[in-house]
Amino acid sequence: MYSQGLIGADGRTKEDAAFLAAFQARIDAEEKIEPKDAMPEGYRRTLIRQIGQHAHSEIVGMLPEGNWITRAPSLRRKAALLAKVQDEGGHGLYLYSAAETLGVSREEMTEELLSGKAKYSSIFNYPTLSWADIGIVGWLVDGAAIMNQIPLCRCSYGPYARAMIRVCKEESFHQRQGYEIVMTLARGTEAQKAMAQDALNRWWWPSIMMFGPHDSESAHSEQSMAWKIKRFSNDALRQKFIDATVPQAEFLGLTVPDPDMVWDEGLNDGKGGYRHGPIDWDEFWRVVKGGGVMNRDRIKARKKAWDEGAWVREAARAHAAKRAARKMAAE
Amino acid sequence: MSEVFVTALLELADDHLVLGHRLSEWCGHAPMLEEDLALPNMALDLIGAARGLYAYAGSIEGNGRGEDDLAYLRGEREYLNCLLVERENGDFAQTMLRQLYFAGFMEPYWQAAMASRDETLRGIAAKAVKEVAYHIRHAAEWVVRLGDGTEESARHMAEAVEELHRFTDELFLSSPAAAAAEAAGLLPARAEMRGAWEATLRAVFAEARLDWPDAVWPQKGGREGAHGEGLGHLLAEMQSLHRAHPGAVW
Amino acid sequence: MAEATALWEVFIRPRNGLSHRHVGSLHAADEVMALQAARDVYTRRGEGNSIWVVPSSAITASDPDHADEMFEPTADKIYRHPTFYEIPDEVGHM
């Protein structure tokens, strides 16, 4: 799961105008770009960064939800959550594979994540404090991710688009799983209802921040749109998400923690929509830059798994070399 | 007869849930991403089998206890799993060896259970036998790679054998309840699995260049609810939320 | 030192009667682990009943720069297609 708010994409490129125009013509004709095709360096770099961030987000995203696998309150929920977190790992894997077609290895990307050089979706730097968080994360965070990921299925880069099709197919159960958890809580005991509202209060704003800075502040966004790496603006997707989510919250009897939220007839080209109150961008940038409560813990957990797994991976490679040698000797 | 059958089913169910729970602790922390996918697959198989067994035990018992009552509302002295499955994950070598020991036992056990007099159990066995065959395959490949990989991995593997082998004897012991269910033709006799288990394990050990341990102090007690200290912590974690909200629906 | 575990391409046959189709890739040290990983990663929802894994390094790919000479010459050989030939309607489906 992931959403845009790509931080610092760098689409600068130095090819000549004729090359860039020919490439743009292919993009405009909705032709897919495939791994060995000629492409502007900026296009390649932007994709590596975006797909890498996307993959890292899936992998780091396993941690906050994984935090509740061992405490899931029923066996049915336990199995569903485990399957879901496993899916996130699978999505990370598909995405790393897509990035690898651009000439960067998974190991290199992993090192960039662990060194703090590569970013991931900032939403995962918030802690999951109660079981209701698992429901809310599924409903809102996966919901926001889906808003972003569906258009990515039509992304101009073939391997990324194909990975996203598989991801979207698999993710369709994630949001429903989350919403069902929240619904069960909202219809449950007073304590359960309070748990659900508390989780919504904590996750609402981070969720809508997932779409990234306002379009007016979003650097490099235009180039990504032109190359069809990104197909909708941050604000457009954010609005779509809010319009879909607010009625879902109302249905549950939960209150979106935005006192300024109003229905505005003028939004969405006169079709109307929910106008949200001011977003605390200081908070957003603080967490993006490492100041969230979980930033350090998330990377530490990933680093621990990677470091402690080193001897296992090394053994597998060593054994593979022995097998190959034995096979050779036998022939 | 139904009372002992319920107890024997709970022993099996607890084995599967506890081991599934242990495996689920790895999710997101495995040595490589591919294993982050493989371990939950095994955990989901085990939890799924546990759910079927709990539900069946509850229905025979007839007191209205469902899978969650049985999983979440029994304390550590009431849990009847064998000691092997509750052992902490340790490192990846220990996790894989524990899996191989258990799966190596369950594969012939489920195979034999397909001839049970009890139809529901035959159904559970028919599903589980395929799952567990894959668990053997996956765990065995890793035991071989770690045993015959690097010096460091061989050291980890040998340590895993030392750590876990003493818990394998208990797999072949039948509690009085299980023995009664076995005598009635409902469940396979545990002791009869030893030949198949040892054949599987010895073959893997040979390929992994691991020494078969000759003298260990066998440990048992799980079937009487006498566990190691780890199980209490596992259950405290697993049951905390469920127990904090008595009667709530999740 | 950057470690690297080999990359494999995965092909799955959804069911008998269909051919194996490329579904993605993964990392594994050898072919046995690659096959198991393919099963665990790419068939979690009953996506198939047969798997091939191939080392990515074993694939020889055509060069997109040569696409014109490789694939263009076929374009004007329209006599290879059934619609090139005129058969009166009365003859019926052929």
PDB file of C-alpha atoms in Angstrom, chain A residues 118-324:
ATOM      1  CA  ALA A 118      15.379   6.226   0.208  1.00  0.00           C
ATOM      2  CA  LYS A 119      12.025   7.336   1.503  1.00  0.00           C
ATOM      3  CA  TYR A 120       8.821   5.402   2.043  1.00  0.00           C
ATOM      4  CA  SER A 121       5.261   6.422   2.687  1.00  0.00           C
ATOM      5  CA  SER A 122       5.309   8.567   5.791  1.00  0.00           C
ATOM      6  CA  ILE A 123       2.044   7.125   7.076  1.00  0.00           C
ATOM      7  CA  PHE A 124       3.931   4.118   8.433  1.00  0.00           C
ATOM      8  CA  ASN A 125       5.811   6.277  10.867  1.00  0.00           C
ATOM      9  CA  TYR A 126       2.697   6.421  13.007  1.00  0.00           C
ATOM     10  CA  PRO A 127       2.174   3.674  15.595  1.00  0.00           C
ATOM     11  CA  THR A 128      -0.757   1.229  15.691  1.00  0.00           C
ATOM     12  CA  LEU A 129      -1.999   1.644  19.238  1.00  0.00           C
ATOM     13  CA  SER A 130      -5.153  -0.431  19.303  1.00  0.00           C
ATOM     14  CA  TRP A 131      -6.941  -3.132  17.351  1.00  0.00           C
ATOM     15  CA  ALA A 132      -9.150  -0.455  15.847  1.00  0.00           C
ATOM     16  CA  ASP A 133      -6.050   0.940  14.159  1.00  0.00           C
ATOM     17  CA  ILE A 134      -5.876  -2.245  12.112  1.00  0.00           C
ATOM     18  CA  GLY A 135      -9.394  -1.613  10.857  1.00  0.00           C
ATOM     19  CA  ILE A 136      -8.766   2.062  10.205  1.00  0.00           C
ATOM     20  CA  VAL A 137      -5.485   1.408   8.435  1.00  0.00           C
ATOM     21  CA  GLY A 138      -7.211  -1.072   6.144  1.00  0.00           C
ATOM     22  CA  TRP A 139     -10.089   1.252   5.468  1.00  0.00           C
ATOM     23  CA  LEU A 140      -8.313   4.602   5.160  1.00  0.00           C
ATOM     24  CA  VAL A 141      -4.669   3.881   4.414  1.00  0.00           C
ATOM     25  CA  ASP A 142      -5.367   1.072   1.968  1.00  0.00           C
ATOM     26  CA  GLY A 143      -8.265   3.099   0.668  1.00  0.00           C
ATOM     27  CA  ALA A 144      -5.986   6.040  -0.049  1.00  0.00           C
ATOM     28  CA  ALA A 145      -3.435   3.704  -1.591  1.00  0.00           C
ATOM     29  CA  ILE A 146      -6.033   2.183  -3.900  1.00  0.00           C
ATOM     30  CA  MET A 147      -7.043   5.656  -5.109  1.00  0.00           C
ATOM     31  CA  ASN A 148      -3.467   6.127  -6.189  1.00  0.00           C
ATOM     32  CA  GLN A 149      -2.754   2.646  -7.399  1.00  0.00           C
ATOM     33  CA  ILE A 150      -5.659   2.195  -9.770  1.00  0.00           C
ATOM     34  CA  PRO A 151      -4.434   4.942 -12.093  1.00  0.00           C
ATOM     35  CA  LEU A 152      -0.919   3.481 -11.827  1.00  0.00           C
ATOM     36  CA  CYS A 153      -2.219   0.343 -13.536  1.00  0.00           C
ATOM     37  CA  ARG A 154      -2.166   2.537 -16.665  1.00  0.00           C
ATOM     38  CA  CYS A 155       1.274   3.956 -15.962  1.00  0.00           C
ATOM     39  CA  SER A 156       3.431   4.327 -19.074  1.00  0.00           C
ATOM     40  CA  TYR A 157       6.114   1.936 -17.822  1.00  0.00           C
ATOM     41  CA  GLY A 158       5.017  -1.608 -18.664  1.00  0.00           C
ATOM     42  CA  PRO A 159       6.549  -3.574 -15.769  1.00  0.00           C
ATOM     43  CA  TYR A 160       5.258  -1.056 -13.202  1.00  0.00           C
ATOM     44  CA  ALA A 161       1.779  -1.082 -14.707  1.00  0.00           C
ATOM     45  CA  ARG A 162       1.719  -4.881 -14.741  1.00  0.00           C
ATOM     46  CA  ALA A 163       2.878  -5.086 -11.125  1.00  0.00           C
ATOM     47  CA  MET A 164       0.154  -2.624 -10.169  1.00  0.00           C
ATOM     48  CA  ILE A 165      -2.532  -4.675 -11.870  1.00  0.00           C
ATOM     49  CA  ARG A 166      -1.555  -7.663  -9.755  1.00  0.00           C
ATOM     50  CA  VAL A 167      -1.333  -5.497  -6.633  1.00  0.00           C
ATOM     51  CA  CYS A 168      -4.744  -3.925  -7.190  1.00  0.00           C
ATOM     52  CA  LYS A 169      -6.345  -7.302  -7.786  1.00  0.00           C
ATOM     53  CA  GLU A 170      -4.949  -8.580  -4.510  1.00  0.00           C
ATOM     54  CA  GLU A 171      -5.628  -5.444  -2.536  1.00  0.00           C
ATOM     55  CA  SER A 172      -9.304  -5.452  -3.237  1.00  0.00           C
ATOM     56  CA  PHE A 173      -9.881  -7.460  -0.067  1.00  0.00           C
ATOM     57  CA  HIS A 174      -7.694  -5.256   2.120  1.00  0.00           C
ATOM     58  CA  GLN A 175      -9.915  -2.235   2.328  1.00  0.00           C
ATOM     59  CA  ARG A 176     -13.027  -4.352   2.803  1.00  0.00           C
ATOM     60  CA  GLN A 177     -11.271  -6.268   5.560  1.00  0.00           C
ATOM     61  CA  GLY A 178     -10.463  -2.986   7.308  1.00  0.00           C
ATOM     62  CA  TYR A 179     -13.899  -1.509   6.929  1.00  0.00           C
ATOM     63  CA  GLU A 180     -15.495  -4.681   8.259  1.00  0.00           C
ATOM     64  CA  ILE A 181     -13.306  -4.512  11.360  1.00  0.00           C
ATOM     65  CA  VAL A 182     -14.283  -0.896  11.990  1.00  0.00           C
ATOM     66  CA  MET A 183     -17.944  -1.656  11.339  1.00  0.00           C
ATOM     67  CA  THR A 184     -17.887  -4.515  13.849  1.00  0.00           C
ATOM     68  CA  LEU A 185     -16.349  -2.205  16.433  1.00  0.00           C
ATOM     69  CA  ALA A 186     -18.772   0.618  15.677  1.00  0.00           C
ATOM     70  CA  ARG A 187     -21.654  -1.773  16.273  1.00  0.00           C
ATOM     71  CA  GLY A 188     -20.037  -3.299  19.353  1.00  0.00           C
ATOM     72  CA  THR A 189     -19.673  -2.320  22.991  1.00  0.00           C
ATOM     73  CA  GLU A 190     -19.146   1.264  24.141  1.00  0.00           C
ATOM     74  CA  ALA A 191     -15.451   0.511  24.624  1.00  0.00           C
ATOM     75  CA  GLN A 192     -15.195  -0.822  21.086  1.00  0.00           C
ATOM     76  CA  LYS A 193     -16.961   2.225  19.641  1.00  0.00           C
ATOM     77  CA  ALA A 194     -14.631   4.518  21.544  1.00  0.00           C
ATOM     78  CA  MET A 195     -11.682   2.515  20.238  1.00  0.00           C
ATOM     79  CA  ALA A 196     -12.872   2.996  16.660  1.00  0.00           C
ATOM     80  CA  GLN A 197     -13.429   6.752  17.052  1.00  0.00           C
ATOM     81  CA  ASP A 198     -10.052   7.197  18.724  1.00  0.00           C
ATOM     82  CA  ALA A 199      -8.326   5.404  15.874  1.00  0.00           C
ATOM     83  CA  LEU A 200     -10.166   7.498  13.286  1.00  0.00           C
ATOM     84  CA  ASN A 201      -9.128  10.638  15.152  1.00  0.00           C
ATOM     85  CA  ARG A 202      -5.484   9.670  14.984  1.00  0.00           C
ATOM     86  CA  TRP A 203      -5.380   8.368  11.400  1.00  0.00           C
ATOM     87  CA  TRP A 204      -7.638  10.771   9.515  1.00  0.00           C
ATOM     88  CA  TRP A 205      -5.203  13.590   8.966  1.00  0.00           C
ATOM     89  CA  PRO A 206      -2.178  11.413   8.232  1.00  0.00           C
ATOM     90  CA  SER A 207      -4.346   9.559   5.699  1.00  0.00           C
ATOM     91  CA  ILE A 208      -5.271  12.632   3.754  1.00  0.00           C
ATOM     92  CA  MET A 209      -1.679  13.835   3.929  1.00  0.00           C
ATOM     93  CA  MET A 210      -0.729  10.606   2.122  1.00  0.00           C
ATOM     94  CA  PHE A 211      -1.712  12.250  -1.147  1.00  0.00           C
ATOM     95  CA  GLY A 212       1.220  14.588  -0.777  1.00  0.00           C
ATOM     96  CA  PRO A 213       1.563  18.369  -0.798  1.00  0.00           C
ATOM     97  CA  HIS A 214      -0.947  20.596  -2.567  1.00  0.00           C
ATOM     98  CA  ASP A 215      -0.455  20.759  -6.320  1.00  0.00           C
ATOM     99  CA  SER A 216       0.822  24.309  -6.003  1.00  0.00           C
ATOM    100  CA  GLU A 217       3.644  23.035  -3.758  1.00  0.00           C
ATOM    101  CA  SER A 218       4.363  19.762  -5.492  1.00  0.00           C
ATOM    102  CA  ALA A 219       7.734  19.912  -7.187  1.00  0.00           C
ATOM    103  CA  HIS A 220       8.421  17.867 -10.340  1.00  0.00           C
ATOM    104  CA  SER A 221       4.827  16.738 -10.483  1.00  0.00           C
ATOM    105  CA  GLU A 222       4.260  18.159 -13.940  1.00  0.00           C
ATOM    106  CA  GLN A 223       7.008  16.159 -15.607  1.00  0.00           C
ATOM    107  CA  SER A 224       5.698  12.935 -14.025  1.00  0.00           C
ATOM    108  CA  MET A 225       2.226  13.736 -15.301  1.00  0.00           C
ATOM    109  CA  ALA A 226       3.535  14.422 -18.805  1.00  0.00           C
ATOM    110  CA  TRP A 227       5.376  11.102 -18.819  1.00  0.00           C
ATOM    111  CA  LYS A 228       2.274   9.372 -17.505  1.00  0.00           C
ATOM    112  CA  ILE A 229       4.115   7.967 -14.525  1.00  0.00           C
ATOM    113  CA  LYS A 230       1.581   9.758 -12.445  1.00  0.00           C
ATOM    114  CA  ARG A 231      -1.873  10.320 -13.874  1.00  0.00           C
ATOM    115  CA  PHE A 232      -3.778  12.482 -11.419  1.00  0.00           C
ATOM    116  CA  SER A 233      -2.726  15.405  -9.286  1.00  0.00           C
ATOM    117  CA  ASN A 234      -2.331  15.090  -5.521  1.00  0.00           C
ATOM    118  CA  ASP A 235      -5.270  17.364  -4.794  1.00  0.00           C
ATOM    119  CA  ALA A 236      -7.583  15.639  -7.255  1.00  0.00           C
ATOM    120  CA  LEU A 237      -6.956  12.251  -5.684  1.00  0.00           C
ATOM    121  CA  ARG A 238      -7.238  13.659  -2.170  1.00  0.00           C
ATOM    122  CA  GLN A 239     -10.626  15.130  -3.014  1.00  0.00           C
ATOM    123  CA  LYS A 240     -11.802  11.870  -4.512  1.00  0.00           C
ATOM    124  CA  PHE A 241     -10.718  10.029  -1.378  1.00  0.00           C
ATOM    125  CA  ILE A 242     -12.471  12.438   0.979  1.00  0.00           C
ATOM    126  CA  ASP A 243     -15.675  12.371  -1.023  1.00  0.00           C
ATOM    127  CA  ALA A 244     -15.694   8.580  -0.907  1.00  0.00           C
ATOM    128  CA  THR A 245     -14.737   8.270   2.742  1.00  0.00           C
ATOM    129  CA  VAL A 246     -16.860  10.816   4.575  1.00  0.00           C
ATOM    130  CA  PRO A 247     -20.163   9.039   3.803  1.00  0.00           C
ATOM    131  CA  GLN A 248     -18.579   5.732   4.816  1.00  0.00           C
ATOM    132  CA  ALA A 249     -17.701   7.241   8.205  1.00  0.00           C
ATOM    133  CA  GLU A 250     -21.217   8.610   8.574  1.00  0.00           C
ATOM    134  CA  PHE A 251     -22.661   5.193   7.849  1.00  0.00           C
ATOM    135  CA  LEU A 252     -20.686   3.860  10.819  1.00  0.00           C
ATOM    136  CA  GLY A 253     -21.768   6.689  13.098  1.00  0.00           C
ATOM    137  CA  LEU A 254     -18.182   7.870  13.382  1.00  0.00           C
ATOM    138  CA  THR A 255     -17.087  11.497  13.191  1.00  0.00           C
ATOM    139  CA  VAL A 256     -14.332  12.666  10.882  1.00  0.00           C
ATOM    140  CA  PRO A 257     -12.117  14.864  13.086  1.00  0.00           C
ATOM    141  CA  ASP A 258     -12.260  17.943  10.878  1.00  0.00           C
ATOM    142  CA  PRO A 259     -14.522  20.630  12.371  1.00  0.00           C
ATOM    143  CA  ASP A 260     -14.147  22.755   9.247  1.00  0.00           C
ATOM    144  CA  MET A 261     -15.353  20.068   6.872  1.00  0.00           C
ATOM    145  CA  VAL A 262     -18.330  21.336   4.846  1.00  0.00           C
ATOM    146  CA  TRP A 263     -20.256  20.259   1.778  1.00  0.00           C
ATOM    147  CA  ASP A 264     -19.361  22.625  -1.012  1.00  0.00           C
ATOM    148  CA  GLU A 265     -21.625  22.662  -4.071  1.00  0.00           C
ATOM    149  CA  GLY A 266     -18.906  24.255  -6.128  1.00  0.00           C
ATOM    150  CA  LEU A 267     -16.358  21.442  -5.848  1.00  0.00           C
ATOM    151  CA  ASN A 268     -15.817  18.745  -8.492  1.00  0.00           C
ATOM    152  CA  ASP A 269     -16.953  20.971 -11.365  1.00  0.00           C
ATOM    153  CA  GLY A 270     -20.216  21.833  -9.698  1.00  0.00           C
ATOM    154  CA  LYS A 271     -21.092  18.297  -8.681  1.00  0.00           C
ATOM    155  CA  GLY A 272     -20.285  19.147  -5.091  1.00  0.00           C
ATOM    156  CA  GLY A 273     -17.845  17.656  -2.619  1.00  0.00           C
ATOM    157  CA  TYR A 274     -16.524  17.882   0.912  1.00  0.00           C
ATOM    158  CA  ARG A 275     -14.228  20.826   1.492  1.00  0.00           C
ATOM    159  CA  HIS A 276     -11.665  19.911   4.139  1.00  0.00           C
ATOM    160  CA  GLY A 277     -10.114  22.205   6.739  1.00  0.00           C
ATOM    161  CA  PRO A 278      -6.456  23.273   6.701  1.00  0.00           C
ATOM    162  CA  ILE A 279      -3.888  20.482   6.683  1.00  0.00           C
ATOM    163  CA  ASP A 280      -0.994  20.751   9.129  1.00  0.00           C
ATOM    164  CA  TRP A 281       1.864  20.586   6.638  1.00  0.00           C
ATOM    165  CA  ASP A 282       4.435  21.240   9.348  1.00  0.00           C
ATOM    166  CA  GLU A 283       3.440  17.919  10.845  1.00  0.00           C
ATOM    167  CA  PHE A 284       3.663  16.262   7.434  1.00  0.00           C
ATOM    168  CA  TRP A 285       7.183  17.535   6.743  1.00  0.00           C
ATOM    169  CA  ARG A 286       8.321  16.789  10.280  1.00  0.00           C
ATOM    170  CA  VAL A 287       7.369  13.122   9.888  1.00  0.00           C
ATOM    171  CA  VAL A 288       8.685  12.883   6.318  1.00  0.00           C
ATOM    172  CA  LYS A 289      12.023  14.233   7.468  1.00  0.00           C
ATOM    173  CA  GLY A 290      12.353  11.693  10.237  1.00  0.00           C
ATOM    174  CA  GLY A 291      10.647  13.362  13.179  1.00  0.00           C
ATOM    175  CA  GLY A 292       7.748  10.927  13.564  1.00  0.00           C
ATOM    176  CA  VAL A 293       7.541   8.774  16.649  1.00  0.00           C
ATOM    177  CA  MET A 294       8.223   5.542  14.733  1.00  0.00           C
ATOM    178  CA  ASN A 295      10.693   6.572  11.991  1.00  0.00           C
ATOM    179  CA  ARG A 296      13.749   5.257  13.781  1.00  0.00           C
ATOM    180  CA  ASP A 297      12.011   2.118  15.019  1.00  0.00           C
ATOM    181  CA  ARG A 298      10.769   1.184  11.559  1.00  0.00           C
ATOM    182  CA  ILE A 299      14.208   1.363   9.999  1.00  0.00           C
ATOM    183  CA  LYS A 300      15.768  -0.349  12.983  1.00  0.00           C
ATOM    184  CA  ALA A 301      13.333  -3.258  12.615  1.00  0.00           C
ATOM    185  CA  ARG A 302      14.072  -3.591   8.904  1.00  0.00           C
ATOM    186  CA  LYS A 303      17.804  -3.365   9.529  1.00  0.00           C
ATOM    187  CA  LYS A 304      17.627  -6.024  12.219  1.00  0.00           C
ATOM    188  CA  ALA A 305      15.781  -8.436   9.903  1.00  0.00           C
ATOM    189  CA  TRP A 306      18.258  -7.757   7.101  1.00  0.00           C
ATOM    190  CA  ASP A 307      21.383  -8.036   9.261  1.00  0.00           C
ATOM    191  CA  GLU A 308      20.224 -11.098  11.156  1.00  0.00           C
ATOM    192  CA  GLY A 309      19.242 -12.736   7.887  1.00  0.00           C
ATOM    193  CA  ALA A 310      22.648 -12.162   6.295  1.00  0.00           C
ATOM    194  CA  TRP A 311      24.102 -15.524   7.338  1.00  0.00           C
ATOM    195  CA  VAL A 312      20.993 -17.291   6.035  1.00  0.00           C
ATOM    196  CA  ARG A 313      21.206 -15.665   2.620  1.00  0.00           C
ATOM    197  CA  GLU A 314      24.935 -16.280   2.526  1.00  0.00           C
ATOM    198  CA  ALA A 315      24.426 -19.952   3.383  1.00  0.00           C
ATOM    199  CA  ALA A 316      21.888 -20.345   0.591  1.00  0.00           C
ATOM    200  CA  ARG A 317      24.321 -18.874  -1.907  1.00  0.00           C
ATOM    201  CA  ALA A 318      27.196 -20.991  -0.594  1.00  0.00           C
ATOM    202  CA  HIS A 319      25.094 -24.120  -0.838  1.00  0.00           C
ATOM    203  CA  ALA A 320      24.017 -23.200  -4.361  1.00  0.00           C
ATOM    204  CA  ALA A 321      27.667 -22.916  -5.368  1.00  0.00           C
ATOM    205  CA  LYS A 322      28.401 -26.335  -3.840  1.00  0.00           C
ATOM    206  CA  ARG A 323      25.430 -27.888  -5.617  1.00  0.00           C
ATOM    207  CA  ALA A 324      26.510 -26.441  -8.921  1.00  0.00           C
TER     208      ALA A 324
END
